[in-house]
PDB file of C-alpha atoms in Angstrom:
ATOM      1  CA  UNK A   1      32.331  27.225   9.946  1.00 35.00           C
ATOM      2  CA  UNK A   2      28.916  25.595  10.319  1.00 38.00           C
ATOM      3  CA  UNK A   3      29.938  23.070  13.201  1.00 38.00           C
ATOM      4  CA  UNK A   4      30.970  26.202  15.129  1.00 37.00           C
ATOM      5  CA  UNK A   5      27.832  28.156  14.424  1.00 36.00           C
ATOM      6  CA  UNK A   6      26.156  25.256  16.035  1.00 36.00           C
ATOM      7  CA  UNK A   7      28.063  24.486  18.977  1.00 40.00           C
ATOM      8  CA  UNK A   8      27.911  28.021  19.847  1.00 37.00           C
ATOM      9  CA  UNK A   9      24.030  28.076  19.170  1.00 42.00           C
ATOM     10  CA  UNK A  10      21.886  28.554  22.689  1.00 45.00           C
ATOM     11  CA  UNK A  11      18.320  29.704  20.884  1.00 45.00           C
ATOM     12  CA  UNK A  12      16.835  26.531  21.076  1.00 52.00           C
ATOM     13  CA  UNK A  13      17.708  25.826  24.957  1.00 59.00           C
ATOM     14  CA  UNK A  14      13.852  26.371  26.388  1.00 59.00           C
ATOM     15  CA  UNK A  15      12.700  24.437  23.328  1.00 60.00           C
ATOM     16  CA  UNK A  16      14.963  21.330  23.945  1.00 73.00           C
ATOM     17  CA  UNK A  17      14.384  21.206  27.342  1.00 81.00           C
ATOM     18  CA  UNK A  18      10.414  20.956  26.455  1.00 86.00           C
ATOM     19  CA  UNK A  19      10.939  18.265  23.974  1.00 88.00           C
ATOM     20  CA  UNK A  20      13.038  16.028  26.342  1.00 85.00           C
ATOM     21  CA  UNK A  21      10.644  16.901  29.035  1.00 87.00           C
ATOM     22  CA  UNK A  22       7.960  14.918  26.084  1.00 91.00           C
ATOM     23  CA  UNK A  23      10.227  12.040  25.441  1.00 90.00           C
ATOM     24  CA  UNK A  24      10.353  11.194  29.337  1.00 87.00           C
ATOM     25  CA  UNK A  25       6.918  11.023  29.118  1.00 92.00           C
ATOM     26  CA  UNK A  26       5.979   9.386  25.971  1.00 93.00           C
ATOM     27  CA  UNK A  27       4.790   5.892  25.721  1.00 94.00           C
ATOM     28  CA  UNK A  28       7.049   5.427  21.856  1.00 96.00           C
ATOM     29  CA  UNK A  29      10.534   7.637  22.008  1.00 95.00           C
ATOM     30  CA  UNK A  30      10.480   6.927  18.596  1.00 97.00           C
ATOM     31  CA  UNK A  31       7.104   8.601  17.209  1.00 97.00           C
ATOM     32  CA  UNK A  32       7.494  11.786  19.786  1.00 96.00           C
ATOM     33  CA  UNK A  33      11.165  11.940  17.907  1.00 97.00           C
ATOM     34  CA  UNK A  34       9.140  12.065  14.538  1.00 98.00           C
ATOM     35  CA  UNK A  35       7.056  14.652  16.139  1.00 97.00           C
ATOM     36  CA  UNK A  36       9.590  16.767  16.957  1.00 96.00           C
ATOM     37  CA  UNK A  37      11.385  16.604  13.935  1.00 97.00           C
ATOM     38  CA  UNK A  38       8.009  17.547  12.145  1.00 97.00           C
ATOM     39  CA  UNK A  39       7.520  20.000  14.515  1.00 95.00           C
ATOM     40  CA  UNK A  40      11.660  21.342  13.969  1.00 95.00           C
ATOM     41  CA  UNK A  41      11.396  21.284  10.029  1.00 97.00           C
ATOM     42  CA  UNK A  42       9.054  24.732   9.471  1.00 96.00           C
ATOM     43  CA  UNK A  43       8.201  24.467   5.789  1.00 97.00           C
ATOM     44  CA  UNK A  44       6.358  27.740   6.188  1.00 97.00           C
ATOM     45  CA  UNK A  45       9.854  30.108   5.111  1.00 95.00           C
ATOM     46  CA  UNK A  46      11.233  30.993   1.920  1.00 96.00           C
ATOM     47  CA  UNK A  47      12.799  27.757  -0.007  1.00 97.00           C
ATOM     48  CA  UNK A  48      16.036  29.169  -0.369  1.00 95.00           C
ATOM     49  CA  UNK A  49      16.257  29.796   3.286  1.00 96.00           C
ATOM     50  CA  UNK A  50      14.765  26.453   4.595  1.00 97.00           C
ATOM     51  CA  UNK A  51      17.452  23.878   4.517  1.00 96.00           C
ATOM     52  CA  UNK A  52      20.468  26.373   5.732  1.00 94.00           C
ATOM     53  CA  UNK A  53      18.606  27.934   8.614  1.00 94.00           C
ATOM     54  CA  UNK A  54      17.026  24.982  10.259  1.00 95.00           C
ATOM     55  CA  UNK A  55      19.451  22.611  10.144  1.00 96.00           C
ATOM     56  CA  UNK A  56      21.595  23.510  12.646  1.00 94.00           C
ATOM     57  CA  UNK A  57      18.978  23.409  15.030  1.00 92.00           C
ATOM     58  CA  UNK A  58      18.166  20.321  14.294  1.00 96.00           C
ATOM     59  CA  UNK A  59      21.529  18.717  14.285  1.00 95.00           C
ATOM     60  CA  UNK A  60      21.696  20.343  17.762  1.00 92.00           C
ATOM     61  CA  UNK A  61      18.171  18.577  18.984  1.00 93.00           C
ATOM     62  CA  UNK A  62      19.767  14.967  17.538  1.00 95.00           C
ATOM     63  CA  UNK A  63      23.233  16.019  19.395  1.00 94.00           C
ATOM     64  CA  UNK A  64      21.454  16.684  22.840  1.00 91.00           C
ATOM     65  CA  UNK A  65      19.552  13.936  22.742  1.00 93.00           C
ATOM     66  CA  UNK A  66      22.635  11.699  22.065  1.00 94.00           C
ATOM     67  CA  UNK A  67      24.594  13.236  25.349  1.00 91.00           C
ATOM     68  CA  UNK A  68      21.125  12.817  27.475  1.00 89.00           C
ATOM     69  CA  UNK A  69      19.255   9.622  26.191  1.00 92.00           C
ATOM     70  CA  UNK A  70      22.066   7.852  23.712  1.00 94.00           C
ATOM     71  CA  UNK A  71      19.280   4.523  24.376  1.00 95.00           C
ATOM     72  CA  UNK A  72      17.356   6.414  21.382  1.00 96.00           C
ATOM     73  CA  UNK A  73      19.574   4.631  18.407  1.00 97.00           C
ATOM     74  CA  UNK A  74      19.240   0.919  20.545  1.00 97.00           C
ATOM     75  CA  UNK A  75      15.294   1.732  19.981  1.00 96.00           C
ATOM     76  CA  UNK A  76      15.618   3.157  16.326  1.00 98.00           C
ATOM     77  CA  UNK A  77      18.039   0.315  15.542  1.00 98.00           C
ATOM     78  CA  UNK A  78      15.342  -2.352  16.432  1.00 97.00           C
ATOM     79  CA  UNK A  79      12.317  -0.325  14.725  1.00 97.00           C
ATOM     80  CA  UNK A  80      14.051  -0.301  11.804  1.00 96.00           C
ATOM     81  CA  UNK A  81      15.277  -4.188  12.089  1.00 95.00           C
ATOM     82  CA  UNK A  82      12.023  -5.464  12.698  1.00 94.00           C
ATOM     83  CA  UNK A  83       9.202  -3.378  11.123  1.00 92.00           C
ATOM     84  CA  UNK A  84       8.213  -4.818   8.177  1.00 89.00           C
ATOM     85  CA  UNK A  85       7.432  -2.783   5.101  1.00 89.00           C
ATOM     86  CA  UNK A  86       4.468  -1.742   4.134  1.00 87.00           C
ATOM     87  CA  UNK A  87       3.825  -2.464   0.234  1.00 89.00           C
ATOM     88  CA  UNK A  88       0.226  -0.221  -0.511  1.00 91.00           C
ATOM     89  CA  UNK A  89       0.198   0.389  -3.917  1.00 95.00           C
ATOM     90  CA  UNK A  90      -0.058   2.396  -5.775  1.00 97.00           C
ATOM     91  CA  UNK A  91       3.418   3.206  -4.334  1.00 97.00           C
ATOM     92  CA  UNK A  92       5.947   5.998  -4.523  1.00 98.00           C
ATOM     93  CA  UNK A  93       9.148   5.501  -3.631  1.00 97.00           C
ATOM     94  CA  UNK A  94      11.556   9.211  -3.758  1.00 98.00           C
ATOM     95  CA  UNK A  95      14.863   7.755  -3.254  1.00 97.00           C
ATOM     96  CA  UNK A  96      16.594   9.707  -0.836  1.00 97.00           C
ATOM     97  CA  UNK A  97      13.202  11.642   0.963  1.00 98.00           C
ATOM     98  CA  UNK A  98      14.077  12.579   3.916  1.00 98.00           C
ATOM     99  CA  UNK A  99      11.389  14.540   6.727  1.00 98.00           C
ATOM    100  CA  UNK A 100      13.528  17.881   5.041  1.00 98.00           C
ATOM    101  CA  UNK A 101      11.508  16.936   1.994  1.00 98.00           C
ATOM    102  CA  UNK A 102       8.696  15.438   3.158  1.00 98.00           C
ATOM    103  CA  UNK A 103       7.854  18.313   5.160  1.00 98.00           C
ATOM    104  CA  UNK A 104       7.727  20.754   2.383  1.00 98.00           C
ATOM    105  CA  UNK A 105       6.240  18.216  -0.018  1.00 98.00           C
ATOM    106  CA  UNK A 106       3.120  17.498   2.455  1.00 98.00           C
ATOM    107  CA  UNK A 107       2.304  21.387   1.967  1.00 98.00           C
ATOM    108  CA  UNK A 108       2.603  21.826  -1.546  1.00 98.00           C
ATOM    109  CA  UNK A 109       0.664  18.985  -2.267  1.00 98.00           C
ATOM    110  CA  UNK A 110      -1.895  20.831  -0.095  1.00 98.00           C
ATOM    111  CA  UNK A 111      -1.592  23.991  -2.059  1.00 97.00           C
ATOM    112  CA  UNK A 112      -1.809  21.948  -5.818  1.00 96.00           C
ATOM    113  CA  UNK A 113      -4.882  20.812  -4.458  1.00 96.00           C
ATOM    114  CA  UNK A 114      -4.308  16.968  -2.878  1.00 97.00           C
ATOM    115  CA  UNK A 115      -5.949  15.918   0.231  1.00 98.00           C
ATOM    116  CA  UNK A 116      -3.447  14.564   3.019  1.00 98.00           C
ATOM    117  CA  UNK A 117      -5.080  11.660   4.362  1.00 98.00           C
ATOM    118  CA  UNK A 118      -2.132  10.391   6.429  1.00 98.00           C
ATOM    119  CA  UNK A 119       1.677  11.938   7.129  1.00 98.00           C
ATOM    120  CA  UNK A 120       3.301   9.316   9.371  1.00 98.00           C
ATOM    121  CA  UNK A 121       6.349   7.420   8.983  1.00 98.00           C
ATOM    122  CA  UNK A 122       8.619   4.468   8.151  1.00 97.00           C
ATOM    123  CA  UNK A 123      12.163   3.324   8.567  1.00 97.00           C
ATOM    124  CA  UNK A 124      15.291   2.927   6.452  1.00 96.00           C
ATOM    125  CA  UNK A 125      16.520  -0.509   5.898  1.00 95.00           C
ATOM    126  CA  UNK A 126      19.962  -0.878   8.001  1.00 95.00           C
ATOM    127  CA  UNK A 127      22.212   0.493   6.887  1.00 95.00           C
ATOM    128  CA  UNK A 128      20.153   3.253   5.382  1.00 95.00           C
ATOM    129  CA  UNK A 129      21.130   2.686   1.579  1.00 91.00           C
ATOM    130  CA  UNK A 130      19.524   1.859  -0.885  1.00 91.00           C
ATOM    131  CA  UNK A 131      20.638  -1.520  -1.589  1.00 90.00           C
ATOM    132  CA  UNK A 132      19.319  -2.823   1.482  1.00 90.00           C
ATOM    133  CA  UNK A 133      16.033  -1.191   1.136  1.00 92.00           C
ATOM    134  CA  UNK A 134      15.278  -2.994  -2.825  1.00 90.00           C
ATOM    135  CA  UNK A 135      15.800  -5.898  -1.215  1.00 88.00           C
ATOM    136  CA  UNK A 136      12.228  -5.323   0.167  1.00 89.00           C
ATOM    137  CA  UNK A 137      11.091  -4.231  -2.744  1.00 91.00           C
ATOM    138  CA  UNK A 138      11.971  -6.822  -5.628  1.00 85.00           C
ATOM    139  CA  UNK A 139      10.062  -5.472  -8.832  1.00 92.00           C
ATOM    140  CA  UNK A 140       9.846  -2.109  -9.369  1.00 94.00           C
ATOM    141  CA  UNK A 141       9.701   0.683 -12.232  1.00 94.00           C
ATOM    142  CA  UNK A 142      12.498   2.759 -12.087  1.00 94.00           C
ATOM    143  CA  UNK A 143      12.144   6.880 -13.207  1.00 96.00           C
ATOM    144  CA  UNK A 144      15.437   8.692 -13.347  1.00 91.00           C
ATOM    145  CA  UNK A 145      15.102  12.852 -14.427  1.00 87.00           C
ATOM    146  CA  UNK A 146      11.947  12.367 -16.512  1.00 88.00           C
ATOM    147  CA  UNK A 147       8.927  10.217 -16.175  1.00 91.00           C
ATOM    148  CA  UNK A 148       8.001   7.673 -19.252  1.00 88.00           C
ATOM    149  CA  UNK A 149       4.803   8.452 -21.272  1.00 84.00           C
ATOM    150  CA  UNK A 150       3.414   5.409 -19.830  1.00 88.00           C
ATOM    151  CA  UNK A 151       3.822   3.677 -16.283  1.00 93.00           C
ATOM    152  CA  UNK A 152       3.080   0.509 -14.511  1.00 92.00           C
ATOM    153  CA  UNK A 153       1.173   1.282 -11.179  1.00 95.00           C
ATOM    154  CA  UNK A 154       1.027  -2.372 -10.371  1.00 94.00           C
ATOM    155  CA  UNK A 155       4.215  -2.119  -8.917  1.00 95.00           C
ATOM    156  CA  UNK A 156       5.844   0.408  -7.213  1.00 96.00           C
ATOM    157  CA  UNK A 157       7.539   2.992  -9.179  1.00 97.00           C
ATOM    158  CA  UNK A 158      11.013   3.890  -7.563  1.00 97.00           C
ATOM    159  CA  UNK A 159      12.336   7.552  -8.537  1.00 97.00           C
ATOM    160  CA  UNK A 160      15.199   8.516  -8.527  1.00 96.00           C
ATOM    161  CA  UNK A 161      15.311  11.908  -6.794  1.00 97.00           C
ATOM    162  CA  UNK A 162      16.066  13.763  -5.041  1.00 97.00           C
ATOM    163  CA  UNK A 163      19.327  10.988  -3.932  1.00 95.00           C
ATOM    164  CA  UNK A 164      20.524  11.326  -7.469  1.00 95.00           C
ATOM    165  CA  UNK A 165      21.025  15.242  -7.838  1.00 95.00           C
ATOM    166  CA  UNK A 166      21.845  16.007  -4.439  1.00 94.00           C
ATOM    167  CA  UNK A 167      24.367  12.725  -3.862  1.00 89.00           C
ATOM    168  CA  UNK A 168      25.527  10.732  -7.047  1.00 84.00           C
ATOM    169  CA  UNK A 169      25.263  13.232 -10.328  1.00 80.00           C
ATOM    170  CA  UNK A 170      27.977  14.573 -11.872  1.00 79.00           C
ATOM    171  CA  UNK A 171      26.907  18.132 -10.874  1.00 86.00           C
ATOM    172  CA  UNK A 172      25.383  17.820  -7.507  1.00 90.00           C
ATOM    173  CA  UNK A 173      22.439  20.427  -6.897  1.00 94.00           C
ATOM    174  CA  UNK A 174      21.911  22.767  -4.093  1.00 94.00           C
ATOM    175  CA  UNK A 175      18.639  20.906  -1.713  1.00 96.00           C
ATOM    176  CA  UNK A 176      16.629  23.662  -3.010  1.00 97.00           C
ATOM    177  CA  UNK A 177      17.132  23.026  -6.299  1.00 97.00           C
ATOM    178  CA  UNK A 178      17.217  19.700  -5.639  1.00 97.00           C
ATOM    179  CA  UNK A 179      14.106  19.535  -4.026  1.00 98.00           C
ATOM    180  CA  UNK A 180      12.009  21.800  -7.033  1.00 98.00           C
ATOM    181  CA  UNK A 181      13.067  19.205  -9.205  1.00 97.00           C
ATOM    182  CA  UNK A 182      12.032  16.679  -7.296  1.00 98.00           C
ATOM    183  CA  UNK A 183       8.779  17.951  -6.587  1.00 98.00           C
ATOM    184  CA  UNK A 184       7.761  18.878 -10.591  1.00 97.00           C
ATOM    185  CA  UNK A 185       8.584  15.352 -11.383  1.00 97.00           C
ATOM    186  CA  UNK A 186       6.738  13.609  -8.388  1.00 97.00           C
ATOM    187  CA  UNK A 187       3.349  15.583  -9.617  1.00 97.00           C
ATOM    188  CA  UNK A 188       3.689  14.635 -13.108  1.00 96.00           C
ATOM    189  CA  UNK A 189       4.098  11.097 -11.965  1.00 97.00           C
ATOM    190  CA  UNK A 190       0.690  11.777  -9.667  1.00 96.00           C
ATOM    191  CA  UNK A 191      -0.875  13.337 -12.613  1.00 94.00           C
ATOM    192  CA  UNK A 192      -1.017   9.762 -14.662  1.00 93.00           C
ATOM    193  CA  UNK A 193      -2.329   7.801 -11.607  1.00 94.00           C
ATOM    194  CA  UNK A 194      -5.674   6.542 -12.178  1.00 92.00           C
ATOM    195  CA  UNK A 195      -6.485   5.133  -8.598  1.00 92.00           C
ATOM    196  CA  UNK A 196      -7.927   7.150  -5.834  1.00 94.00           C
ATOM    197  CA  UNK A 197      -5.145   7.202  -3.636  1.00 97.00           C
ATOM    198  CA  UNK A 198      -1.775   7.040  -3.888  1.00 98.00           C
ATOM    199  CA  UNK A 199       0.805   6.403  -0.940  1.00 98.00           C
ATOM    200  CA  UNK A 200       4.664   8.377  -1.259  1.00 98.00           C
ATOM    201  CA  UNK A 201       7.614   7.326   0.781  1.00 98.00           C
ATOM    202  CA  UNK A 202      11.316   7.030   0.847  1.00 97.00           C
ATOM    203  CA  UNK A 203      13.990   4.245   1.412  1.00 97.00           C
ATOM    204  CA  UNK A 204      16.557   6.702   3.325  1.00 97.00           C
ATOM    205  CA  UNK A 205      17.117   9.899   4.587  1.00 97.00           C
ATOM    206  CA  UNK A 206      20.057  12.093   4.650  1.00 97.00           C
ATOM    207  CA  UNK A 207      22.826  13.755   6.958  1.00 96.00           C
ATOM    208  CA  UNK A 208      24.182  17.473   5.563  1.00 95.00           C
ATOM    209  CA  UNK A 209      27.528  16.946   5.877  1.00 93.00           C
ATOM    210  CA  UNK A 210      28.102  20.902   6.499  1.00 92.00           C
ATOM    211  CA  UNK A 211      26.355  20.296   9.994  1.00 93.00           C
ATOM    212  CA  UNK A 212      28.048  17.480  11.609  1.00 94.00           C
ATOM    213  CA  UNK A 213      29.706  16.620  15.181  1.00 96.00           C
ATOM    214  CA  UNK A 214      33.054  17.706  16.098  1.00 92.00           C
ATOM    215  CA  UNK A 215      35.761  14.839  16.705  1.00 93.00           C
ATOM    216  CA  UNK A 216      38.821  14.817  18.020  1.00 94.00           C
ATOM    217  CA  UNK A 217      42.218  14.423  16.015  1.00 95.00           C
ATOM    218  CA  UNK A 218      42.656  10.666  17.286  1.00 95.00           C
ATOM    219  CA  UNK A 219      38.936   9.698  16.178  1.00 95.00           C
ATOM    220  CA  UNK A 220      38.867  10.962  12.725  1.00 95.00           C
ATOM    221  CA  UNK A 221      42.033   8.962  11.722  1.00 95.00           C
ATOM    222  CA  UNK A 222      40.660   6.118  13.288  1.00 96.00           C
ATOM    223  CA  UNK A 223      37.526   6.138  12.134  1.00 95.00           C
ATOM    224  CA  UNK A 224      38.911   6.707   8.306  1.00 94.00           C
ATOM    225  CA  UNK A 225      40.667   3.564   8.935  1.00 96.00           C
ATOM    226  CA  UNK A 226      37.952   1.477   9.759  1.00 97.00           C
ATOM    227  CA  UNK A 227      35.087   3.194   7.503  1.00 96.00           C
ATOM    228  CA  UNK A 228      37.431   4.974   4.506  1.00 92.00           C
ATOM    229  CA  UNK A 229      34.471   7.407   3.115  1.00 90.00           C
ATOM    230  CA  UNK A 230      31.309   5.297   4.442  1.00 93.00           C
ATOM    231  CA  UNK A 231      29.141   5.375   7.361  1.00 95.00           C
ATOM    232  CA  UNK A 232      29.206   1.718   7.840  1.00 97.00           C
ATOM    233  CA  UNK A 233      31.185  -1.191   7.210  1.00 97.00           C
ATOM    234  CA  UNK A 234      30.582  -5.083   7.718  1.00 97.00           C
ATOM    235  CA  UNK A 235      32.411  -6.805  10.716  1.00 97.00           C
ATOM    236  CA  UNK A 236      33.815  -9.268   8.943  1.00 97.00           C
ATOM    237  CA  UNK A 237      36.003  -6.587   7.490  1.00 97.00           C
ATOM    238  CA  UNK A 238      37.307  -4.909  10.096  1.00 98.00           C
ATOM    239  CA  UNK A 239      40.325  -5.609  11.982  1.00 97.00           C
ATOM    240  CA  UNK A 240      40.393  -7.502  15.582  1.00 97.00           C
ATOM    241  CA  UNK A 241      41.905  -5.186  17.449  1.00 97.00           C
ATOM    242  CA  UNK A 242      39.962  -2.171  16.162  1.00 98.00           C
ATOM    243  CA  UNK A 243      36.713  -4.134  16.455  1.00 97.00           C
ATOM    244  CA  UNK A 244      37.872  -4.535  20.126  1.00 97.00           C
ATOM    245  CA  UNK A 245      38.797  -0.746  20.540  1.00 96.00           C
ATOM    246  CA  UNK A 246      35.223   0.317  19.324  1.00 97.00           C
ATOM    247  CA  UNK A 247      33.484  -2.413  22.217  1.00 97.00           C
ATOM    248  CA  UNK A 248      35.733  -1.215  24.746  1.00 97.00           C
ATOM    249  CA  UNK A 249      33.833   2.602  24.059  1.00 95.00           C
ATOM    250  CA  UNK A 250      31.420   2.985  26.616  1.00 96.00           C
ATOM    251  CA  UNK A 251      28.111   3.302  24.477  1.00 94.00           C
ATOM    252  CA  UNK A 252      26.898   6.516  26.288  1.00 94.00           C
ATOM    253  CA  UNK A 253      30.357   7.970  24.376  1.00 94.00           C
ATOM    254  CA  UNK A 254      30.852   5.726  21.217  1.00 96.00           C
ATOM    255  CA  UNK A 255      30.298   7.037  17.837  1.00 96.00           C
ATOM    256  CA  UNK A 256      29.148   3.856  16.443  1.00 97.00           C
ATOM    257  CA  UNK A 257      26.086   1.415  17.023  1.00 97.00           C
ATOM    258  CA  UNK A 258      27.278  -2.510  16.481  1.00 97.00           C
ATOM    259  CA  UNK A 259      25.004  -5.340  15.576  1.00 96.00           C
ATOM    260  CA  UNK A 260      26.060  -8.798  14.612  1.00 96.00           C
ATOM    261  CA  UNK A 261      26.919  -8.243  11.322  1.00 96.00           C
ATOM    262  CA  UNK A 262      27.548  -3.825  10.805  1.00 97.00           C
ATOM    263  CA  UNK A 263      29.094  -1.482  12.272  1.00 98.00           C
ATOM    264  CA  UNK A 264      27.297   1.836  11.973  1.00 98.00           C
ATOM    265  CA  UNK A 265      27.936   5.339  12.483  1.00 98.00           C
ATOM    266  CA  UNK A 266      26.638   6.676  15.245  1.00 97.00           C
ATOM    267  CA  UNK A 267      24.132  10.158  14.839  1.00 97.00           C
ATOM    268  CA  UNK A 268      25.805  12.931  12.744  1.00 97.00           C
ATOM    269  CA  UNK A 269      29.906  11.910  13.142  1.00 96.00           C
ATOM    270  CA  UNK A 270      31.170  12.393  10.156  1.00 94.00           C
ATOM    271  CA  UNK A 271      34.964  13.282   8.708  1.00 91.00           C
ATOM    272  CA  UNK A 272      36.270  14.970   5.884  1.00 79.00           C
ATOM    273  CA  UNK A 273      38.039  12.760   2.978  1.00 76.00           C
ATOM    274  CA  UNK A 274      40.201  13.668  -0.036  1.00 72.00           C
ATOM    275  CA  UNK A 275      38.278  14.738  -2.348  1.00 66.00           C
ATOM    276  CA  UNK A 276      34.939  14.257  -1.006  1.00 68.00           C
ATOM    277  CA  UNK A 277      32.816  17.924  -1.715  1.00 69.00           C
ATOM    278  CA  UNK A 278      28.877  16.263  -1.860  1.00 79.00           C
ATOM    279  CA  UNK A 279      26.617  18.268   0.587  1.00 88.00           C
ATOM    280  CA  UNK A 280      24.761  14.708   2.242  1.00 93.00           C
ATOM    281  CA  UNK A 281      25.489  11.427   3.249  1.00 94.00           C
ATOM    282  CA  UNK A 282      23.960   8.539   4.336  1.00 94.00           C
ATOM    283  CA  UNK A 283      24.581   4.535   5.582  1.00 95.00           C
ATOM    284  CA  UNK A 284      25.107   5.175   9.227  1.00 96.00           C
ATOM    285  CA  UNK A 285      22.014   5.317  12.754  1.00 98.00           C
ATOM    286  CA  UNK A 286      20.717   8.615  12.533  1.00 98.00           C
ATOM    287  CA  UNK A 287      17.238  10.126  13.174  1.00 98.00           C
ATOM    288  CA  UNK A 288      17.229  11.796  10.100  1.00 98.00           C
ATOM    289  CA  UNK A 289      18.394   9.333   7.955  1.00 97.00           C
ATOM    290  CA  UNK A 290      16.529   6.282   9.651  1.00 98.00           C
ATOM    291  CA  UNK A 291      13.184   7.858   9.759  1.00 98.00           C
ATOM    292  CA  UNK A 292      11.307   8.714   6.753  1.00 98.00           C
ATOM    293  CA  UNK A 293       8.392  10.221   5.425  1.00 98.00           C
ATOM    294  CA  UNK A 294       4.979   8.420   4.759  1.00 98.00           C
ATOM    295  CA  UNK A 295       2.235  10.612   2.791  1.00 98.00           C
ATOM    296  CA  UNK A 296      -0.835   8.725   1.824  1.00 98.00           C
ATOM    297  CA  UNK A 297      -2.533  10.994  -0.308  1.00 98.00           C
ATOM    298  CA  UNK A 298      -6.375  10.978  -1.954  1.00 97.00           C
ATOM    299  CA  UNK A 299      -5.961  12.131  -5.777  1.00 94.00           C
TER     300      UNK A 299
END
């Protein structure tokens, strides 16, 4: 099983030790984090091979730094709360981009031809779904599979992939595939842009729920209680004494981040449900669904 593959994994010990040895020293946690994410997601290997060999090590890199420096969700929590979004248009928003994605897409557009004027990064909305995010947004265009023959660049234009094929279609797709088709309809979209630049980012990222954290017996029956098959829930709907169980967890150990109104999932936790068979989730505090990809691209 994958969780064993990476609990068992050791290759990355020399380069962990170097990156928390840069987070000690860094003046933002949260942009060396980016950095090393960049740095962990290689888009230079075969696509096939790309999401299934490096994920592990990156789950591993998110689950050390939760045992040595669990303040890094406290500091993504309040990045994410209080930077504002940025609204540059003409805007692309790829629902569901995560750095996975990004990654690749910042070298491809380099091989069609674009010029990368700026790969940084923005936040999820809390909980990292999209509902919360449109509510920055307000009027957009919406593209879902295929892009109209015209389109309004006067707003953003919100498409649909890759969140739809990899998370709520009928047929879910492999991230590879997933991620071709995402990338064919993003340039035709680019293609019909008259400005000179064009800026592409997400509203969430992802968790692969093949690489997740081991729980124990006790914690996965609890935490279906409280959360069912979501990585969040509201407060006001979950019951007294289990809201007092999960503040009693010392927050070194918890699972879950609480603010005054969610309860969030806590890194990669996640548990199996009836039924449940998509590859990614999302809706919880996690690096890599919390921090997402900002191109700014010249056309």
């Amino acid at each position: 099983m994958a969780a064993q593959r990476f609990r068992q994994g050791s290759r990355l010990k020399g380069l962990r030790e170097e990156h928390f040895k840069r987070l000690v020293e860094a003046d933002d946690p949260i942009e060396e984090v980016w950095n090393i994410l960049v740095e962990l997601w290689n888009p230079n290997i075969k696509l096939e091979e790309y999401f299934i060999r490096q994920e592990p090590d990156v789950s591993i890199f998110e689950q050390k730094l939760n045992a040595t420096f669990f303040e890094i969700y406290r500091y993504l929590y309040e990045r994410a709360s209080k930077e504002a979004f940025k609204l540059d248009l003409p805007l692309i928003i790829m629902d569901g981009m995560s750095i996975r994605e990004g990654n690749l897409l910042r070298k491809d557009l380099r091989d069609k031809g674009y010029e990368i004027v700026e790969y940084s990064y923005g936040f999820s909305k809390l909980p990292s779904n999209t509902a919360s995010f449109r509510e920055c947004v307000k009027e957009y265009t919406k593209v879902s599979g295929k892009a109209p023959s015209s389109l309004d660049f006067k707003k953003p234009v919100w498409v649909s992939y890759p969140d739809e094929i990899l998370h709520h279609a009928a047929k879910i797709d492999p991230p590879p595939e997933a991620y071709e088709k995402t990338k064919r309809l993003l340039f035709d979209i680019l293609g019909r842009i008259d400005d000179e630049m064009v800026t592409i980012t997400s509203d969430h990222g992802y968790i692969m729920t093949e690489y997740v954290w081991q729980l124990e017996e006790d914690d996965i029956k609890f935490l279906k209680k409280v959360f069912r098959t979501d990585r969040y829930v509201e407060l006001s709907k979950v019951d007294g004494k289990d809201l007092e169980k999960m503040r009693a967890i010392p927050e070194d150990v918890s699972y879950v981040f609480m603010d005054t109104e969610y309860c969030y999932v806590r890194g990669r936790y996640f548990w199996p449900t009836p039924g449940y068979r998509k590859l990614v989730d999302h809706g919880g505090l996690s690096l890599m669904e919390c921090i997402v990809p900002r191109i700014k691209v010249k056309l």
